[in-house]
XYZ file of C-alpha atoms in Angstrom:
529
model
C -121.698 41.898 267.051
C -119.031 39.400 268.141
C -121.268 36.517 267.095
C -121.692 38.025 263.652
C -117.946 38.437 263.303
C -117.365 34.783 264.210
C -119.902 33.442 261.726
C -118.261 31.472 258.929
C -118.094 33.256 255.584
C -118.736 31.406 252.379
C -115.941 31.914 249.866
C -116.775 31.052 246.298
C -113.904 29.481 244.389
C -113.099 31.290 241.152
C -113.817 29.552 237.891
C -110.522 28.967 236.074
C -110.641 27.838 232.441
C -107.650 25.512 232.566
C -108.115 24.235 229.022
C -107.912 27.700 227.510
C -105.017 28.641 229.790
C -103.084 25.443 228.956
C -100.394 27.182 226.801
C -99.236 29.530 229.562
C -99.588 26.833 232.217
C -97.394 24.473 230.193
C -94.687 27.117 229.767
C -94.872 27.880 233.503
C -94.677 24.180 234.358
C -91.687 23.729 232.046
C -89.866 26.636 233.699
C -90.550 25.273 237.196
C -89.450 21.751 236.249
C -86.311 23.273 234.723
C -85.491 24.954 238.022
C -85.972 21.651 239.845
C -83.750 19.902 237.307
C -80.915 22.243 238.272
C -81.163 20.894 241.809
C -81.509 17.170 241.138
C -79.962 16.370 237.732
C -76.231 15.516 237.613
C -74.152 18.365 236.167
C -72.938 16.335 233.186
C -76.511 15.613 232.048
C -78.216 18.902 232.902
C -77.874 20.393 229.451
C -79.659 17.502 227.755
C -82.324 17.424 230.468
C -82.950 21.164 230.140
C -83.193 20.959 226.355
C -85.750 18.159 226.585
C -87.824 20.013 229.188
C -87.659 23.275 227.249
C -88.639 22.001 223.831
C -91.281 19.584 225.108
C -92.868 22.546 226.918
C -92.686 24.709 223.804
C -94.134 21.986 221.565
C -96.999 21.279 223.972
C -97.751 24.980 224.372
C -97.764 25.496 220.604
C -100.053 22.505 220.046
C -102.576 23.637 222.658
C -102.503 27.200 221.320
C -103.289 26.039 217.805
C -106.031 23.681 219.041
C -107.736 26.421 221.060
C -107.402 28.853 218.155
C -108.819 26.351 215.668
C -111.771 25.667 217.970
C -112.737 29.331 217.834
C -112.652 29.659 221.625
C -112.608 33.354 222.521
C -113.306 34.535 226.036
C -112.192 36.710 228.915
C -110.900 34.146 231.403
C -109.148 33.757 234.770
C -111.533 36.069 236.631
C -111.508 38.626 233.803
C -107.724 38.993 233.905
C -106.830 37.537 230.488
C -108.482 38.057 227.106
C -108.074 35.108 224.751
C -108.980 36.291 221.254
C -107.651 36.059 217.724
C -104.764 38.533 218.217
C -103.761 36.744 221.433
C -103.610 33.348 219.741
C -101.695 34.794 216.773
C -99.101 36.464 218.992
C -98.787 33.407 221.237
C -98.091 31.277 218.167
C -95.319 33.464 216.804
C -93.880 34.048 220.276
C -93.494 30.313 220.836
C -92.016 29.714 217.354
C -89.502 32.564 217.562
C -88.620 31.656 221.146
C -87.889 28.094 220.024
C -85.603 29.424 217.277
C -83.806 31.697 219.744
C -83.420 28.902 222.295
C -81.795 26.775 219.608
C -79.154 29.509 219.502
C -78.871 29.265 223.305
C -78.055 25.569 222.870
C -75.114 26.191 220.501
C -71.805 24.712 221.739
C -69.884 23.961 218.551
C -68.795 27.502 217.628
C -66.610 28.049 220.699
C -66.446 24.404 221.811
C -68.509 25.571 224.776
C -71.621 27.533 225.634
C -71.889 31.200 224.686
C -72.807 31.937 228.305
C -70.424 32.603 231.173
C -69.456 29.418 233.021
C -69.895 31.043 236.429
C -71.776 34.325 236.570
C -70.869 34.905 240.241
C -67.118 34.850 239.476
C -65.435 38.203 238.950
C -64.212 38.521 235.324
C -60.553 37.632 234.908
C -60.170 35.932 238.287
C -58.825 32.493 239.145
C -62.366 31.336 239.931
C -63.516 32.180 236.413
C -60.520 30.476 234.780
C -61.109 27.391 236.902
C -64.776 27.299 235.862
C -63.788 27.541 232.192
C -61.198 24.799 232.607
C -63.768 22.564 234.316
C -66.247 23.233 231.457
C -68.924 24.438 233.883
C -72.059 25.546 232.055
C -74.965 27.812 233.024
C -77.914 25.648 232.041
C -80.203 27.871 234.145
C -80.579 30.033 231.050
C -83.263 27.714 229.688
C -85.763 28.013 232.582
C -84.976 31.730 232.742
C -85.915 32.063 229.077
C -89.127 30.097 229.682
C -90.086 32.420 232.534
C -89.436 35.401 230.229
C -91.591 33.771 227.548
C -94.353 33.252 230.129
C -94.373 36.983 230.820
C -94.304 37.758 227.108
C -97.379 35.588 226.539
C -99.303 37.148 229.433
C -98.359 40.731 228.515
C -100.420 41.194 225.309
C -103.256 39.007 226.648
C -103.774 40.954 229.877
C -107.263 42.353 230.318
C -106.480 44.439 233.382
C -103.551 46.653 234.319
C -102.488 44.704 237.413
C -102.125 41.473 235.433
C -100.264 43.415 232.758
C -97.857 44.832 235.332
C -97.192 41.375 236.785
C -96.566 40.085 233.245
C -94.189 42.989 232.616
C -92.117 42.052 235.645
C -92.165 38.338 234.815
C -90.764 38.987 231.338
C -88.267 41.629 232.470
C -86.504 40.086 235.464
C -85.159 36.989 233.643
C -83.969 39.195 230.777
C -81.980 41.381 233.191
C -80.130 38.262 234.295
C -79.651 36.800 230.829
C -78.123 40.050 229.531
C -75.259 39.796 232.035
C -74.203 36.220 231.241
C -71.974 36.630 228.159
C -68.889 34.389 228.162
C -66.757 36.980 226.341
C -66.654 40.710 227.147
C -68.028 40.017 230.605
C -67.730 43.587 231.872
C -69.604 44.943 228.854
C -72.288 42.324 229.396
C -72.651 43.164 233.070
C -72.826 46.865 232.250
C -75.628 46.143 229.767
C -77.545 44.151 232.371
C -77.212 46.943 234.953
C -78.366 49.626 232.515
C -81.308 47.524 231.424
C -82.267 46.809 235.041
C -82.099 50.436 236.203
C -83.983 51.881 233.242
C -86.426 48.961 233.241
C -87.205 49.528 236.905
C -87.847 53.204 236.176
C -90.208 52.360 233.328
C -92.044 49.865 235.542
C -92.542 52.605 238.123
C -94.066 54.837 235.444
C -96.347 52.001 234.377
C -97.706 51.211 237.849
C -98.116 54.902 238.690
C -100.076 55.374 235.477
C -102.218 52.348 236.334
C -102.957 53.861 239.772
C -104.015 57.157 238.205
C -106.304 55.398 235.736
C -107.808 53.486 238.650
C -108.449 56.786 240.362
C -110.205 58.008 237.239
C -112.270 54.908 236.437
C -112.505 52.990 239.718
C -111.229 49.825 238.029
C -108.085 48.273 236.582
C -110.051 46.376 233.924
C -109.651 47.736 230.388
C -113.367 47.504 229.573
C -114.265 49.449 232.726
C -111.668 52.105 231.916
C -113.163 52.397 228.426
C -116.644 52.798 229.931
C -115.383 55.539 232.246
C -113.712 57.370 229.363
C -116.979 57.329 227.427
C -119.358 58.209 230.267
C -117.483 59.857 233.136
C -118.310 63.507 233.863
C -115.172 64.261 235.895
C -112.171 66.192 234.611
C -109.536 64.709 232.333
C -106.515 65.363 234.548
C -106.205 61.869 236.003
C -107.007 60.269 232.655
C -104.376 62.186 230.688
C -101.676 61.824 233.357
C -102.357 58.107 233.782
C -102.422 57.547 230.026
C -99.097 59.360 229.600
C -97.340 57.406 232.352
C -98.768 54.104 231.182
C -97.549 54.936 227.682
C -94.014 55.545 228.967
C -93.883 52.081 230.537
C -95.132 50.401 227.368
C -93.061 52.438 224.913
C -89.894 51.652 226.878
C -90.317 47.933 226.207
C -91.223 48.782 222.641
C -87.953 50.706 222.189
C -89.634 53.899 220.969
C -87.988 57.337 221.109
C -87.356 58.983 223.569
C -87.392 55.801 225.670
C -84.895 53.950 223.478
C -81.543 54.777 225.064
C -81.138 51.322 226.631
C -81.498 49.474 223.338
C -78.063 49.891 221.656
C -76.011 49.238 224.792
C -78.070 46.227 225.860
C -78.125 44.702 222.375
C -74.339 45.005 222.088
C -73.484 43.828 225.604
C -75.890 40.910 225.921
C -74.976 37.451 224.556
C -76.035 37.500 220.894
C -78.628 34.690 221.278
C -80.239 36.706 224.091
C -80.169 39.795 221.871
C -82.015 37.912 219.147
C -84.531 36.587 221.677
C -85.183 40.074 223.050
C -85.241 41.829 219.696
C -87.868 39.514 218.214
C -90.007 38.362 221.135
C -90.024 41.353 223.478
C -91.119 43.522 220.553
C -94.057 41.194 219.845
C -95.197 41.231 223.477
C -94.768 44.992 223.884
C -96.588 46.036 220.719
C -99.410 43.622 221.520
C -99.823 45.126 224.996
C -99.595 48.654 223.578
C -102.407 48.013 221.099
C -104.620 46.272 223.658
C -104.339 49.077 226.213
C -104.842 51.963 223.803
C -107.444 50.301 221.586
C -109.522 48.499 224.218
C -109.079 50.687 227.280
C -108.335 54.120 225.840
C -109.744 53.941 222.320
C -112.581 56.347 223.115
C -110.003 59.047 223.931
C -107.975 58.494 220.780
C -108.127 62.168 219.833
C -105.881 62.900 222.814
C -103.294 60.146 222.336
C -103.116 59.890 218.540
C -101.257 63.209 217.942
C -98.671 62.401 220.629
C -98.172 58.876 219.299
C -97.802 60.220 215.763
C -94.988 62.519 216.900
C -93.314 59.619 218.739
C -93.655 57.442 215.610
C -91.906 60.058 213.439
C -89.158 60.590 216.024
C -88.653 56.836 216.413
C -88.352 56.235 212.670
C -86.057 59.222 212.161
C -83.727 58.644 215.124
C -83.440 54.921 214.478
C -82.695 55.357 210.781
C -80.330 58.324 210.998
C -78.263 56.999 213.909
C -78.025 53.558 212.295
C -76.144 55.184 209.413
C -73.384 56.353 211.765
C -72.777 52.963 213.408
C -69.625 50.923 212.882
C -70.786 47.841 214.802
C -73.234 45.345 213.282
C -75.079 44.619 216.534
C -75.422 48.320 217.336
C -76.648 48.963 213.795
C -79.262 46.234 214.218
C -80.257 47.822 217.536
C -80.988 51.162 215.873
C -82.683 49.244 213.080
C -85.047 47.720 215.655
C -85.836 51.228 216.899
C -86.668 52.342 213.357
C -88.911 49.301 212.858
C -90.748 50.177 216.077
C -91.569 53.503 214.438
C -92.805 51.849 211.243
C -95.125 49.630 213.271
C -96.394 52.687 215.115
C -97.647 54.193 211.851
C -100.349 51.526 211.668
C -100.971 51.816 215.407
C -101.550 55.565 215.096
C -103.898 55.032 212.152
C -106.049 52.798 214.379
C -108.210 51.826 211.416
C -109.537 48.788 213.280
C -110.233 50.623 216.506
C -112.044 53.601 214.965
C -114.295 52.236 212.262
C -114.280 48.493 212.781
C -113.573 46.400 209.728
C -115.211 44.279 207.101
C -114.428 40.541 207.189
C -110.967 40.008 205.730
C -110.116 43.722 205.658
C -106.554 44.808 206.404
C -106.676 46.596 209.754
C -104.111 48.129 212.057
C -104.011 45.009 214.225
C -103.673 42.530 211.362
C -101.048 44.606 209.534
C -98.919 44.993 212.666
C -99.153 41.256 213.353
C -97.900 40.463 209.836
C -95.098 43.000 210.307
C -94.104 41.319 213.570
C -93.667 38.008 211.754
C -91.584 39.581 208.984
C -89.421 41.548 211.411
C -89.034 38.673 213.883
C -87.987 36.129 211.243
C -85.298 38.397 209.770
C -84.097 39.405 213.237
C -83.650 35.843 214.498
C -81.816 34.870 211.314
C -79.583 37.947 211.305
C -78.432 37.548 214.908
C -77.865 33.828 214.371
C -75.523 34.688 211.502
C -73.730 37.307 213.606
C -72.727 34.537 216.025
C -71.011 32.719 213.142
C -68.787 35.580 211.876
C -65.691 35.486 214.037
C -62.046 36.424 214.405
C -59.404 35.639 217.014
C -61.218 37.652 219.706
C -64.653 36.065 219.226
C -67.574 37.572 217.344
C -66.399 40.020 214.685
C -69.102 42.662 214.929
C -67.285 45.692 213.538
C -68.410 46.549 210.017
C -64.806 46.586 208.813
C -64.595 42.890 209.731
C -67.384 42.136 207.259
C -65.545 43.662 204.284
C -65.172 41.092 201.511
C -67.155 38.443 203.348
C -69.043 37.707 200.135
C -65.909 36.548 198.334
C -64.722 34.310 201.198
C -68.072 32.961 202.397
C -70.649 33.692 199.672
C -73.480 31.597 201.119
C -73.428 33.234 204.546
C -73.091 36.698 203.003
C -75.982 36.027 200.612
C -78.284 34.879 203.410
C -77.379 37.902 205.538
C -78.047 40.124 202.526
C -81.550 38.674 202.225
C -82.215 39.656 205.836
C -80.868 43.148 205.169
C -83.099 43.494 202.096
C -86.091 42.427 204.167
C -85.294 45.050 206.802
C -85.034 47.616 204.013
C -88.430 46.603 202.617
C -87.244 45.435 199.209
C -89.821 43.492 197.102
C -89.903 39.680 197.223
C -89.086 39.733 200.927
C -91.544 39.634 203.807
C -90.278 43.035 204.952
C -91.695 44.670 201.820
C -95.146 43.165 202.371
C -94.994 44.110 206.051
C -94.254 47.758 205.287
C -96.930 47.873 202.623
C -99.426 46.437 205.123
C -98.728 48.909 207.936
C -98.639 51.864 205.529
C -101.934 50.783 203.947
C -103.561 50.460 207.381
C -102.291 53.879 208.418
C -103.530 55.407 205.149
C -107.011 53.980 205.647
C -106.914 55.293 209.210
C -106.650 58.848 207.958
C -103.006 59.689 208.731
C -101.790 60.001 205.154
C -99.159 62.567 206.117
C -97.569 60.030 208.489
C -97.416 57.457 205.700
C -95.614 59.938 203.430
C -93.080 60.667 206.173
C -92.608 56.938 206.826
C -91.981 56.213 203.134
C -89.341 58.965 202.955
C -87.608 57.658 206.081
C -87.762 54.111 204.660
C -85.659 55.312 201.726
C -83.127 56.777 204.163
C -83.114 53.588 206.210
C -82.401 51.488 203.124
C -78.974 53.147 202.887
C -77.371 51.453 205.876
C -78.749 48.047 204.942
C -77.440 48.360 201.392
C -74.112 49.593 202.767
C -73.574 46.261 204.560
C -74.250 44.378 201.319
C -71.821 46.605 199.425
C -69.133 46.042 202.045
C -69.556 42.270 201.858
C -69.588 41.915 198.066
C -68.011 44.977 196.469
C -65.248 46.177 198.817
C -61.637 45.012 198.795
C -61.131 42.792 201.852
C -57.347 43.165 201.966
C -55.853 40.753 204.495
C -58.881 40.235 206.714
C -58.781 37.479 209.321
C -62.546 37.204 209.653
C -64.142 33.860 208.916
C -67.562 32.227 209.134
C -67.440 29.309 211.552
C -69.703 26.385 210.781
C -72.030 26.073 213.777
C -74.008 23.146 215.087
C -77.392 22.161 213.741
C -79.184 24.275 216.334
C -77.909 27.609 215.009
C -78.289 26.441 211.416
C -81.934 25.628 212.150
C -82.478 29.133 213.556
C -80.963 30.644 210.401
C -83.091 28.345 208.244
C -86.305 29.316 210.034
C -85.551 32.993 209.519
C -84.562 32.540 205.874
C -87.548 30.394 204.895
C -90.030 32.736 206.582
C -88.426 35.842 205.056
C -88.521 34.486 201.519
C -91.768 32.501 201.699
C -93.860 35.320 203.173
C -92.314 37.746 200.704
C -93.171 35.643 197.646
C -96.427 34.130 198.975
C -97.735 36.520 201.648
C -101.393 35.659 201.057
C -101.851 32.817 203.585
C -100.206 34.704 206.456
C -102.037 37.937 205.609
C -105.316 36.030 205.541
C -104.506 34.422 208.884
C -103.703 37.809 210.404
C -106.936 39.265 208.994
C -109.002 36.349 210.297
C -107.521 36.797 213.760
C -109.965 39.669 214.058
C -110.134 42.314 216.747
C -109.460 42.531 220.460
C -112.377 41.475 222.633
C -113.469 43.190 225.849
């Protein structure tokens, strides 16, 4: 017996497809090099060094993503932990592009003659230490590797093929965001409060997620989505573990998605966080969360759709209604955009509930739930990045002027900025000739073909209600008497202007010529197992 125990055991090395995993490895390498740069680069040159590292990493990751996608390489890789398929490549592409636009906002220094981030996060607000850090022009350049780590988690989240990898990805994307939310230069206490709320509620949602994963493991004997699907189809045991695990897993995913009733963190965090971080979260976290939601419920739990579809339909209606109605009552632009993001989560859920791709499959080039949601994510993300970039430019003596009253008459004083912001508002409202209109048409069409016509009717009615608060902002800017307002639009550096330009071009181009992007989303195909 002892001799057998001492015999050497042969351990087979896992086969890792490094070429296919190059995009996430490059982002991870960039984040790690960024951390090292904080230790070795002189303080006066760290900002430039971090910008070079960050955007070289993003460019390399984007190039390798597009090359792998163009080659048609689709596989379950990294010991069956990641699924690289058309939807994964599509979401990786838009995640990298929108992250680059958001990180350009991080790099802005011209608006306040300094960074938008606190000079010394460890200093208590209002103390001598903080004033000394401001006077010395200390800058938190750590925000760039933190954002890259968050992007790494966002890329892994929708690509995860098993629940343990998905949980690790969830934590990787969440922890840097908790830190970034508390680093605002102005309104430090509000920023720190936002970070604490996000951390506490995020930790709770993570606990729900991992508990749900454990219950599904108890039901299926595996964390892999394909094995869970096989157990759902063939298992003879009771449904208690399955339904409880599915519900808890849904809570963890819907929290990141900002769906009702798991939305309470969204307004406070969006308002308290530095506005570039808010734009980053609003666009990119939504992409990662909805991608993970669709992969889990379509690939792993699609065979039990009759149990989760009615509950998700109710959540979709509640999300659209709460987001749209509460947005009407808001007097702060950032808080209004937060409730707007909640409403848009509900609109995306209409196509998700329809599950036209998951139930019947699809003909080549057909508009499915997955392809329609992916187009919607592009339309929503482009307008969101552009809108938050413009919010950073509208200022008064106290900093960002985010109260709606501060925007009264902005069209007469700064017509170009007001016109561009109006285009983003029209896209959010789903007005024709904007990408938002095509996005809403796509998700409603997918939901209709999925057999939930009643949900589409409800969504259209709520869309009309939601249009009110977007149009109200336009009316305030162009048709209200400004009086003696001290609000102005500060000309930013080229980084923020580029972020606005990316959002504007995408919003208009995909509204007037949506065909190429729709075709690309349709060709991305379905999730693989």
